[in-house]
Amino acid sequence: GENISRKNGHYDELTVTYWAWKNSRAAVKGIAHYRRCLLPTEAEREALLAGDIDVLLPLPFLCCPDISMQYGRYNTPQAVSAMLDSLECFYGSDEREQAERVLQGDIIYNYNMLIARAEAFDAYCSWMFPVLERVELLCAADIQSTRHSRICGHLGELLLTIFMLTYGRNLNIVHGKKKWFP
């Protein structure tokens, strides 16, 4: 199917998210990792299938003092700037301002992990992947470095947070249990 597997080193688990977005026709879509997954209860699974839950996310991670500082410990300011510029390019200055407000907050949805009804999953992917493609172009030199090669995967965590905190008011979001694998 349609995929970005060749970009796995830059997108990490988002390559699977992309594949599910473009190829799966399931009513509910989700992503787990080789090291972690969400463990929906039977009631949560039934509610997702019935449309009573739109999105199941892991509990948010608390950042100190804010998301920008937490993210900045591991990545370049140019990457965040490119992401904000790309959000503005595609969705306007209001979207950029909202993203900046979210980045000043103290919670983030780490791990690029979610289970969602197809409509919510596809809306999120349709919103996120054009931004990441543009970031790839703007940050090509950083992406080629070993330390920052995973920029798109890391930015995906910020974008998941921005999307859910911005558009989540219209979605029924539930926080589920996460399991780590050794």
Coordinates of N, CA and C in Angstrom, one line a residue:
G1 N 0.8 -1.2 0.0 CA 0.0 0.0 0.0 C 0.9 1.2 0.0
E2 N 0.2 2.4 0.0 CA 0.9 3.7 0.0 C 1.6 3.8 1.4
N3 N 2.9 4.2 1.3 CA 3.7 4.2 2.6 C 4.8 5.2 2.5
I4 N 5.4 5.4 3.6 CA 6.7 6.2 3.7 C 7.7 5.4 4.5
S5 N 7.8 4.2 4.2 CA 8.7 3.3 4.9 C 10.2 3.7 4.8
R6 N 10.5 4.3 3.6 CA 11.9 4.7 3.4 C 12.3 5.9 4.3
K7 N 11.3 6.5 5.0 CA 11.6 7.6 5.9 C 11.5 7.1 7.3
N8 N 11.5 5.9 7.6 CA 11.3 5.4 9.0 C 12.4 5.9 9.9
G9 N 13.6 6.1 9.5 CA 14.6 6.7 10.4 C 14.3 8.1 10.8
H10 N 13.5 8.8 10.1 CA 13.1 10.2 10.5 C 11.8 10.3 11.1
Y11 N 10.9 9.4 10.8 CA 9.5 9.4 11.3 C 9.2 8.4 12.4
D12 N 10.1 7.4 12.6 CA 9.8 6.4 13.6 C 8.5 5.8 13.4
E13 N 7.7 5.6 14.5 CA 6.4 5.0 14.5 C 5.4 5.7 13.6
L14 N 5.6 6.9 13.3 CA 4.7 7.6 12.4 C 4.6 7.0 11.0
T15 N 5.6 6.2 10.6 CA 5.5 5.5 9.3 C 4.3 4.5 9.3
V16 N 4.1 3.9 10.5 CA 2.9 3.0 10.6 C 1.6 3.8 10.7
T17 N 1.7 4.9 11.4 CA 0.5 5.8 11.4 C 0.1 6.2 10.0
Y18 N 1.1 6.6 9.2 CA 0.9 7.0 7.8 C 0.2 5.8 7.0
W19 N 0.8 4.6 7.2 CA 0.3 3.5 6.5 C -1.2 3.2 6.8
A20 N -1.5 3.3 8.1 CA -2.9 3.0 8.6 C -3.8 4.1 8.0
W21 N -3.4 5.3 8.0 CA -4.2 6.4 7.5 C -4.5 6.2 6.0
K22 N -3.5 5.8 5.2 CA -3.6 5.7 3.8 C -4.2 4.4 3.3
N23 N -4.1 3.3 4.1 CA -4.5 2.0 3.6 C -5.6 1.3 4.4
S24 N -5.7 1.6 5.7 CA -6.7 0.8 6.5 C -8.1 1.4 6.3
R25 N -9.1 0.6 6.2 CA -10.5 1.0 6.1 C -11.3 0.6 7.4
A26 N -10.5 0.3 8.4 CA -11.1 -0.2 9.7 C -11.9 1.0 10.3
A27 N -12.9 0.6 11.1 CA -13.7 1.7 11.8 C -12.9 2.3 12.9
V28 N -12.0 1.6 13.5 CA -11.1 2.1 14.5 C -9.7 1.8 14.1
K29 N -8.8 2.8 14.3 CA -7.4 2.7 13.9 C -6.6 3.1 15.1
G30 N -5.4 2.5 15.2 CA -4.5 2.8 16.3 C -3.1 2.4 16.0
I31 N -2.2 2.8 16.9 CA -0.8 2.4 16.8 C -0.2 2.1 18.1
A32 N 0.5 1.0 18.1 CA 1.3 0.6 19.3 C 2.8 0.6 18.8
H33 N 3.7 0.3 19.7 CA 5.1 0.4 19.4 C 5.7 -1.0 19.8
Y34 N 7.0 -1.1 19.4 CA 7.7 -2.3 19.8 C 8.0 -2.4 21.3
R35 N 7.9 -1.2 22.0 CA 8.2 -1.1 23.4 C 7.0 -0.8 24.3
R36 N 5.9 -0.3 23.7 CA 4.8 0.1 24.5 C 3.5 0.1 23.7
C37 N 2.4 0.0 24.4 CA 1.1 0.0 23.7 C 0.0 0.4 24.7
L38 N -1.1 0.8 24.2 CA -2.3 1.2 25.0 C -3.1 -0.1 25.2
L39 N -3.6 -0.2 26.4 CA -4.4 -1.4 26.7 C -5.8 -1.0 27.0
P40 N -6.7 -0.9 26.0 CA -8.1 -0.5 26.3 C -8.8 -1.6 27.0
T41 N -9.7 -1.2 27.9 CA -10.5 -2.1 28.6 C -11.6 -2.6 27.6
E42 N -12.3 -3.7 27.9 CA -13.4 -4.2 27.1 C -14.4 -3.1 26.9
A43 N -14.7 -2.3 28.0 CA -15.7 -1.2 27.9 C -15.2 -0.1 26.9
E44 N -13.9 0.2 27.0 CA -13.3 1.2 26.1 C -13.4 0.7 24.6
R45 N -13.1 -0.5 24.4 CA -13.1 -1.1 23.0 C -14.5 -1.0 22.5
E46 N -15.5 -1.4 23.3 CA -16.9 -1.4 22.9 C -17.4 0.1 22.6
A47 N -16.9 1.0 23.5 CA -17.3 2.4 23.3 C -16.7 3.0 22.0
L48 N -15.4 2.6 21.7 CA -14.8 3.1 20.5 C -15.6 2.6 19.3
L49 N -16.0 1.3 19.3 CA -16.7 0.7 18.2 C -18.1 1.3 18.0
A50 N -18.7 1.6 19.2 CA -20.1 2.2 19.2 C -20.0 3.7 18.8
G51 N -18.8 4.3 18.8 CA -18.8 5.8 18.6 C -18.9 6.6 19.8
D52 N -19.0 6.0 21.0 CA -19.1 6.8 22.2 C -17.8 7.4 22.7
I53 N -16.7 6.8 22.3 CA -15.3 7.4 22.5 C -14.8 7.7 21.1
D54 N -14.2 8.8 20.9 CA -13.5 9.2 19.6 C -12.1 8.8 19.6
V55 N -11.4 9.1 20.8 CA -10.0 8.9 20.8 C -9.6 8.3 22.2
L56 N -8.7 7.4 22.2 CA -8.1 6.9 23.4 C -6.6 7.2 23.3
L57 N -6.1 7.9 24.3 CA -4.7 8.4 24.4 C -4.1 7.9 25.7
P58 N -2.8 7.9 25.7 CA -2.1 7.6 27.0 C -2.3 8.8 27.9
L59 N -2.1 8.6 29.2 CA -2.1 9.8 30.1 C -1.1 10.8 29.7
P60 N -1.4 12.1 29.7 CA -0.4 13.0 29.3 C 0.8 13.1 30.3
F61 N 2.0 13.4 29.7 CA 3.2 13.6 30.5 C 3.3 15.0 31.0
L62 N 3.7 15.2 32.2 CA 3.8 16.6 32.8 C 5.2 17.1 32.5
C63 N 5.3 18.2 31.9 CA 6.6 18.8 31.5 C 6.9 20.0 32.5
C64 N 8.2 20.1 32.8 CA 8.6 21.2 33.7 C 9.7 22.0 33.1
P65 N 9.6 23.3 32.9 CA 8.5 24.1 33.2 C 7.4 24.1 32.2
D66 N 7.7 23.8 30.9 CA 6.7 23.7 29.9 C 7.1 22.8 28.8
I67 N 6.3 22.6 27.8 CA 6.6 21.7 26.7 C 7.8 22.2 25.9
S68 N 7.9 23.5 25.6 CA 9.0 24.0 24.9 C 10.3 23.7 25.5
M69 N 10.4 23.8 26.8 CA 11.7 23.5 27.5 C 12.0 22.0 27.5
Q70 N 11.0 21.2 27.7 CA 11.2 19.8 27.7 C 11.6 19.3 26.3
Y71 N 11.0 19.8 25.3 CA 11.3 19.4 23.9 C 12.7 19.9 23.6
G72 N 13.0 21.1 24.0 CA 14.2 21.8 23.7 C 15.5 21.1 24.2
R73 N 15.3 20.2 25.2 CA 16.4 19.5 25.8 C 17.0 18.5 24.8
Y74 N 16.1 18.1 23.8 CA 16.5 16.9 23.0 C 16.6 17.3 21.5
N75 N 16.1 18.5 21.1 CA 16.0 18.8 19.7 C 16.3 20.3 19.4
T76 N 16.3 20.6 18.2 CA 16.8 22.0 17.8 C 15.6 23.0 17.8
P77 N 15.9 24.2 18.2 CA 14.8 25.3 18.1 C 14.4 25.5 16.6
Q78 N 15.3 25.2 15.7 CA 14.9 25.3 14.3 C 13.8 24.4 13.9
A79 N 13.8 23.2 14.5 CA 12.7 22.2 14.2 C 11.4 22.7 14.6
V80 N 11.3 23.3 15.9 CA 10.0 23.8 16.4 C 9.6 25.0 15.5
S81 N 10.6 25.8 15.2 CA 10.3 27.0 14.3 C 9.7 26.6 13.0
A82 N 10.3 25.6 12.4 CA 9.9 25.0 11.1 C 8.5 24.5 11.2
M83 N 8.2 23.8 12.3 CA 6.9 23.2 12.6 C 5.8 24.4 12.7
L84 N 6.2 25.4 13.5 CA 5.2 26.5 13.6 C 5.0 27.3 12.3
D85 N 6.1 27.5 11.5 CA 6.0 28.1 10.2 C 5.1 27.3 9.3
S86 N 5.3 26.0 9.4 CA 4.5 25.1 8.5 C 3.0 25.1 8.9
L87 N 2.7 25.1 10.2 CA 1.3 25.2 10.7 C 0.7 26.5 10.1
E88 N 1.5 27.6 10.2 CA 1.0 28.9 9.7 C 0.8 28.8 8.2
C89 N 1.7 28.2 7.5 CA 1.7 28.1 6.0 C 0.4 27.4 5.6
F90 N 0.1 26.3 6.2 CA -1.1 25.5 5.8 C -2.4 25.9 6.5
Y91 N -2.3 26.4 7.7 CA -3.6 26.6 8.4 C -3.8 28.1 9.0
G92 N -2.8 28.9 8.7 CA -3.0 30.3 9.1 C -2.4 30.7 10.4
S93 N -2.4 32.0 10.7 CA -1.7 32.6 11.9 C -2.4 32.2 13.2
D94 N -3.8 32.0 13.1 CA -4.5 31.6 14.3 C -4.0 30.2 14.8
E95 N -3.7 29.3 13.8 CA -3.3 27.9 14.2 C -1.9 28.0 14.8
R96 N -1.0 28.9 14.3 CA 0.3 29.0 14.8 C 0.2 29.6 16.3
E97 N -0.6 30.6 16.5 CA -0.8 31.2 17.8 C -1.3 30.1 18.8
Q98 N -2.3 29.3 18.4 CA -2.8 28.3 19.2 C -1.7 27.3 19.6
A99 N -0.9 26.9 18.6 CA 0.2 25.9 18.8 C 1.2 26.5 19.8
E100 N 1.5 27.8 19.7 CA 2.5 28.5 20.6 C 1.9 28.4 22.0
R101 N 0.6 28.6 22.2 CA 0.0 28.6 23.5 C 0.1 27.2 24.1
V102 N -0.1 26.2 23.2 CA 0.0 24.8 23.7 C 1.4 24.5 24.1
L103 N 2.4 25.0 23.4 CA 3.8 24.7 23.7 C 4.2 25.4 25.0
Q104 N 3.5 26.4 25.4 CA 3.7 27.1 26.7 C 3.1 26.3 27.9
G105 N 2.3 25.3 27.5 CA 1.6 24.5 28.6 C 2.5 23.5 29.1
D106 N 2.0 22.7 30.1 CA 2.8 21.7 30.8 C 2.5 20.3 30.6
I107 N 1.6 20.0 29.6 CA 1.3 18.6 29.3 C 1.6 18.2 27.8
I108 N 2.0 17.0 27.6 CA 2.3 16.5 26.3 C 1.9 15.1 26.2
Y109 N 1.3 14.7 25.0 CA 1.0 13.3 24.7 C 2.2 12.7 24.0
N110 N 3.0 12.1 24.8 CA 4.2 11.4 24.3 C 3.9 10.1 23.5
Y111 N 4.8 9.6 22.8 CA 4.8 8.3 22.2 C 4.1 8.2 20.9
N112 N 3.5 9.2 20.4 CA 2.8 9.1 19.1 C 1.8 7.9 19.1
M113 N 1.1 7.7 20.2 CA 0.3 6.6 20.3 C -1.2 7.0 20.5
L114 N -2.1 6.4 19.8 CA -3.5 6.6 20.0 C -4.3 5.5 19.4
I115 N -5.5 5.4 19.8 CA -6.5 4.5 19.2 C -7.7 5.4 19.0
A116 N -8.2 5.5 17.8 CA -9.3 6.4 17.5 C -10.2 5.9 16.4
R117 N -11.4 6.4 16.5 CA -12.4 6.1 15.4 C -11.7 6.6 14.1
A118 N -12.0 6.0 13.0 CA -11.4 6.3 11.7 C -11.5 7.8 11.4
E119 N -12.6 8.4 11.6 CA -12.8 9.8 11.3 C -11.8 10.7 12.0
A120 N -11.7 10.5 13.3 CA -10.8 11.3 14.1 C -9.3 11.0 13.7
F121 N -9.0 9.7 13.6 CA -7.6 9.3 13.2 C -7.2 9.9 11.9
D122 N -8.1 9.8 10.9 CA -7.8 10.4 9.5 C -7.7 11.9 9.5
A123 N -8.6 12.6 10.3 CA -8.5 14.0 10.4 C -7.2 14.5 11.0
Y124 N -6.8 13.8 12.0 CA -5.5 14.1 12.7 C -4.3 13.9 11.7
C125 N -4.3 12.8 11.0 CA -3.3 12.5 10.0 C -3.3 13.5 8.8
S126 N -4.5 13.8 8.3 CA -4.6 14.8 7.2 C -4.0 16.1 7.6
W127 N -4.2 16.5 8.9 CA -3.7 17.7 9.4 C -2.2 17.7 9.7
M128 N -1.7 16.6 10.2 CA -0.3 16.5 10.6 C 0.7 16.2 9.5
F129 N 0.4 15.3 8.6 CA 1.5 14.9 7.7 C 1.9 16.0 6.7
P130 N 1.1 16.8 6.2 CA 1.6 17.9 5.4 C 2.6 18.8 6.1
V131 N 2.3 19.0 7.4 CA 3.2 19.8 8.2 C 4.6 19.2 8.3
L132 N 4.6 17.9 8.6 CA 5.8 17.1 8.7 C 6.6 17.1 7.4
E133 N 5.9 16.9 6.3 CA 6.6 16.9 5.0 C 7.3 18.3 4.7
R134 N 6.7 19.3 5.1 CA 7.3 20.7 4.9 C 8.5 20.8 5.9
V135 N 8.3 20.4 7.1 CA 9.4 20.4 8.1 C 10.6 19.7 7.5
E136 N 10.4 18.5 6.9 CA 11.5 17.8 6.3 C 12.3 18.6 5.3
L137 N 11.6 19.4 4.5 CA 12.3 20.3 3.6 C 13.1 21.4 4.3
L138 N 12.4 22.0 5.3 CA 13.0 23.1 6.0 C 14.2 22.7 6.9
C139 N 14.2 21.5 7.3 CA 15.2 21.0 8.3 C 16.1 19.9 7.7
A140 N 16.2 19.9 6.4 CA 17.0 18.8 5.7 C 18.3 18.6 6.3
A141 N 19.1 19.7 6.6 CA 20.4 19.5 7.1 C 20.4 18.9 8.5
D142 N 19.5 19.3 9.3 CA 19.4 18.7 10.7 C 19.0 17.3 10.6
I143 N 18.1 16.9 9.7 CA 17.6 15.5 9.6 C 18.8 14.6 9.2
Q144 N 19.8 15.1 8.5 CA 20.9 14.3 8.1 C 21.9 14.0 9.2
S145 N 21.8 14.8 10.3 CA 22.7 14.6 11.4 C 22.2 13.4 12.2
T146 N 23.1 12.7 12.8 CA 22.7 11.5 13.6 C 21.9 11.9 14.8
R147 N 22.3 13.0 15.5 CA 21.6 13.4 16.7 C 20.1 13.8 16.4
H148 N 19.9 14.4 15.3 CA 18.6 15.0 15.1 C 17.8 14.3 13.9
S149 N 18.2 13.1 13.6 CA 17.6 12.4 12.4 C 16.1 12.1 12.7
R150 N 15.7 12.1 13.9 CA 14.3 11.7 14.2 C 13.4 12.9 14.5
I151 N 13.7 14.0 13.9 CA 13.0 15.2 14.1 C 11.5 15.0 13.8
C152 N 11.1 14.4 12.7 CA 9.7 14.3 12.4 C 9.0 13.4 13.4
G153 N 9.6 12.3 13.9 CA 9.0 11.5 15.0 C 8.8 12.3 16.2
H154 N 9.8 13.1 16.6 CA 9.7 13.9 17.8 C 8.6 15.0 17.7
L155 N 8.6 15.6 16.5 CA 7.6 16.7 16.3 C 6.2 16.1 16.3
G156 N 6.1 14.8 15.9 CA 4.8 14.2 15.9 C 4.2 14.2 17.3
E157 N 5.0 14.1 18.3 CA 4.5 14.1 19.7 C 3.9 15.5 20.0
L158 N 4.6 16.5 19.5 CA 4.1 17.9 19.7 C 2.8 18.1 18.9
L159 N 2.8 17.6 17.7 CA 1.6 17.8 16.8 C 0.4 17.0 17.4
L160 N 0.7 15.8 17.9 CA -0.4 15.1 18.5 C -1.0 15.9 19.7
T161 N -0.2 16.5 20.5 CA -0.6 17.3 21.6 C -1.4 18.5 21.1
I162 N -0.8 19.2 20.2 CA -1.4 20.4 19.6 C -2.8 20.1 19.0
F163 N -2.9 19.0 18.3 CA -4.1 18.7 17.6 C -5.2 18.3 18.7
M164 N -4.8 17.5 19.7 CA -5.8 17.0 20.6 C -6.2 18.2 21.6
L165 N -5.3 19.1 21.9 CA -5.7 20.2 22.8 C -6.4 21.3 22.0
T166 N -6.2 21.3 20.7 CA -6.9 22.3 19.9 C -8.3 21.8 19.4
Y167 N -8.3 20.6 18.9 CA -9.5 20.1 18.3 C -10.2 19.1 19.2
G168 N -9.6 18.7 20.3 CA -10.1 17.7 21.2 C -11.4 18.2 21.9
R169 N -11.7 19.5 21.9 CA -12.9 19.9 22.5 C -14.1 19.4 21.8
N170 N -13.9 19.0 20.5 CA -15.0 18.5 19.7 C -15.0 16.9 19.7
L171 N -14.1 16.3 20.4 CA -13.9 14.9 20.5 C -14.1 14.4 21.9
N172 N -14.6 13.2 22.0 CA -14.7 12.5 23.3 C -13.4 11.7 23.5
I173 N -12.5 12.3 24.3 CA -11.1 11.7 24.5 C -11.1 11.1 25.9
V174 N -10.6 9.8 25.9 CA -10.4 9.1 27.1 C -8.9 8.7 27.2
H175 N -8.5 8.8 28.5 CA -7.1 8.4 28.7 C -7.0 6.9 29.2
G176 N -6.2 6.1 28.5 CA -6.2 4.7 28.8 C -4.9 4.3 29.4
K177 N -4.9 3.0 29.8 CA -3.7 2.4 30.4 C -2.6 2.1 29.3
K178 N -1.4 2.4 29.7 CA -0.2 2.2 28.8 C 0.6 1.1 29.4
K179 N 1.1 0.2 28.5 CA 2.0 -0.9 29.0 C 3.4 -0.7 28.3
W180 N 4.4 -0.8 29.1 CA 5.8 -0.8 28.6 C 6.3 -2.3 28.5
F181 N 7.0 -2.5 27.5 CA 7.6 -3.9 27.3 C 9.1 -3.7 27.5
P182 N 9.7 -4.7 28.2 CA 11.2 -4.7 28.4 C 12.0 -4.8 27.1

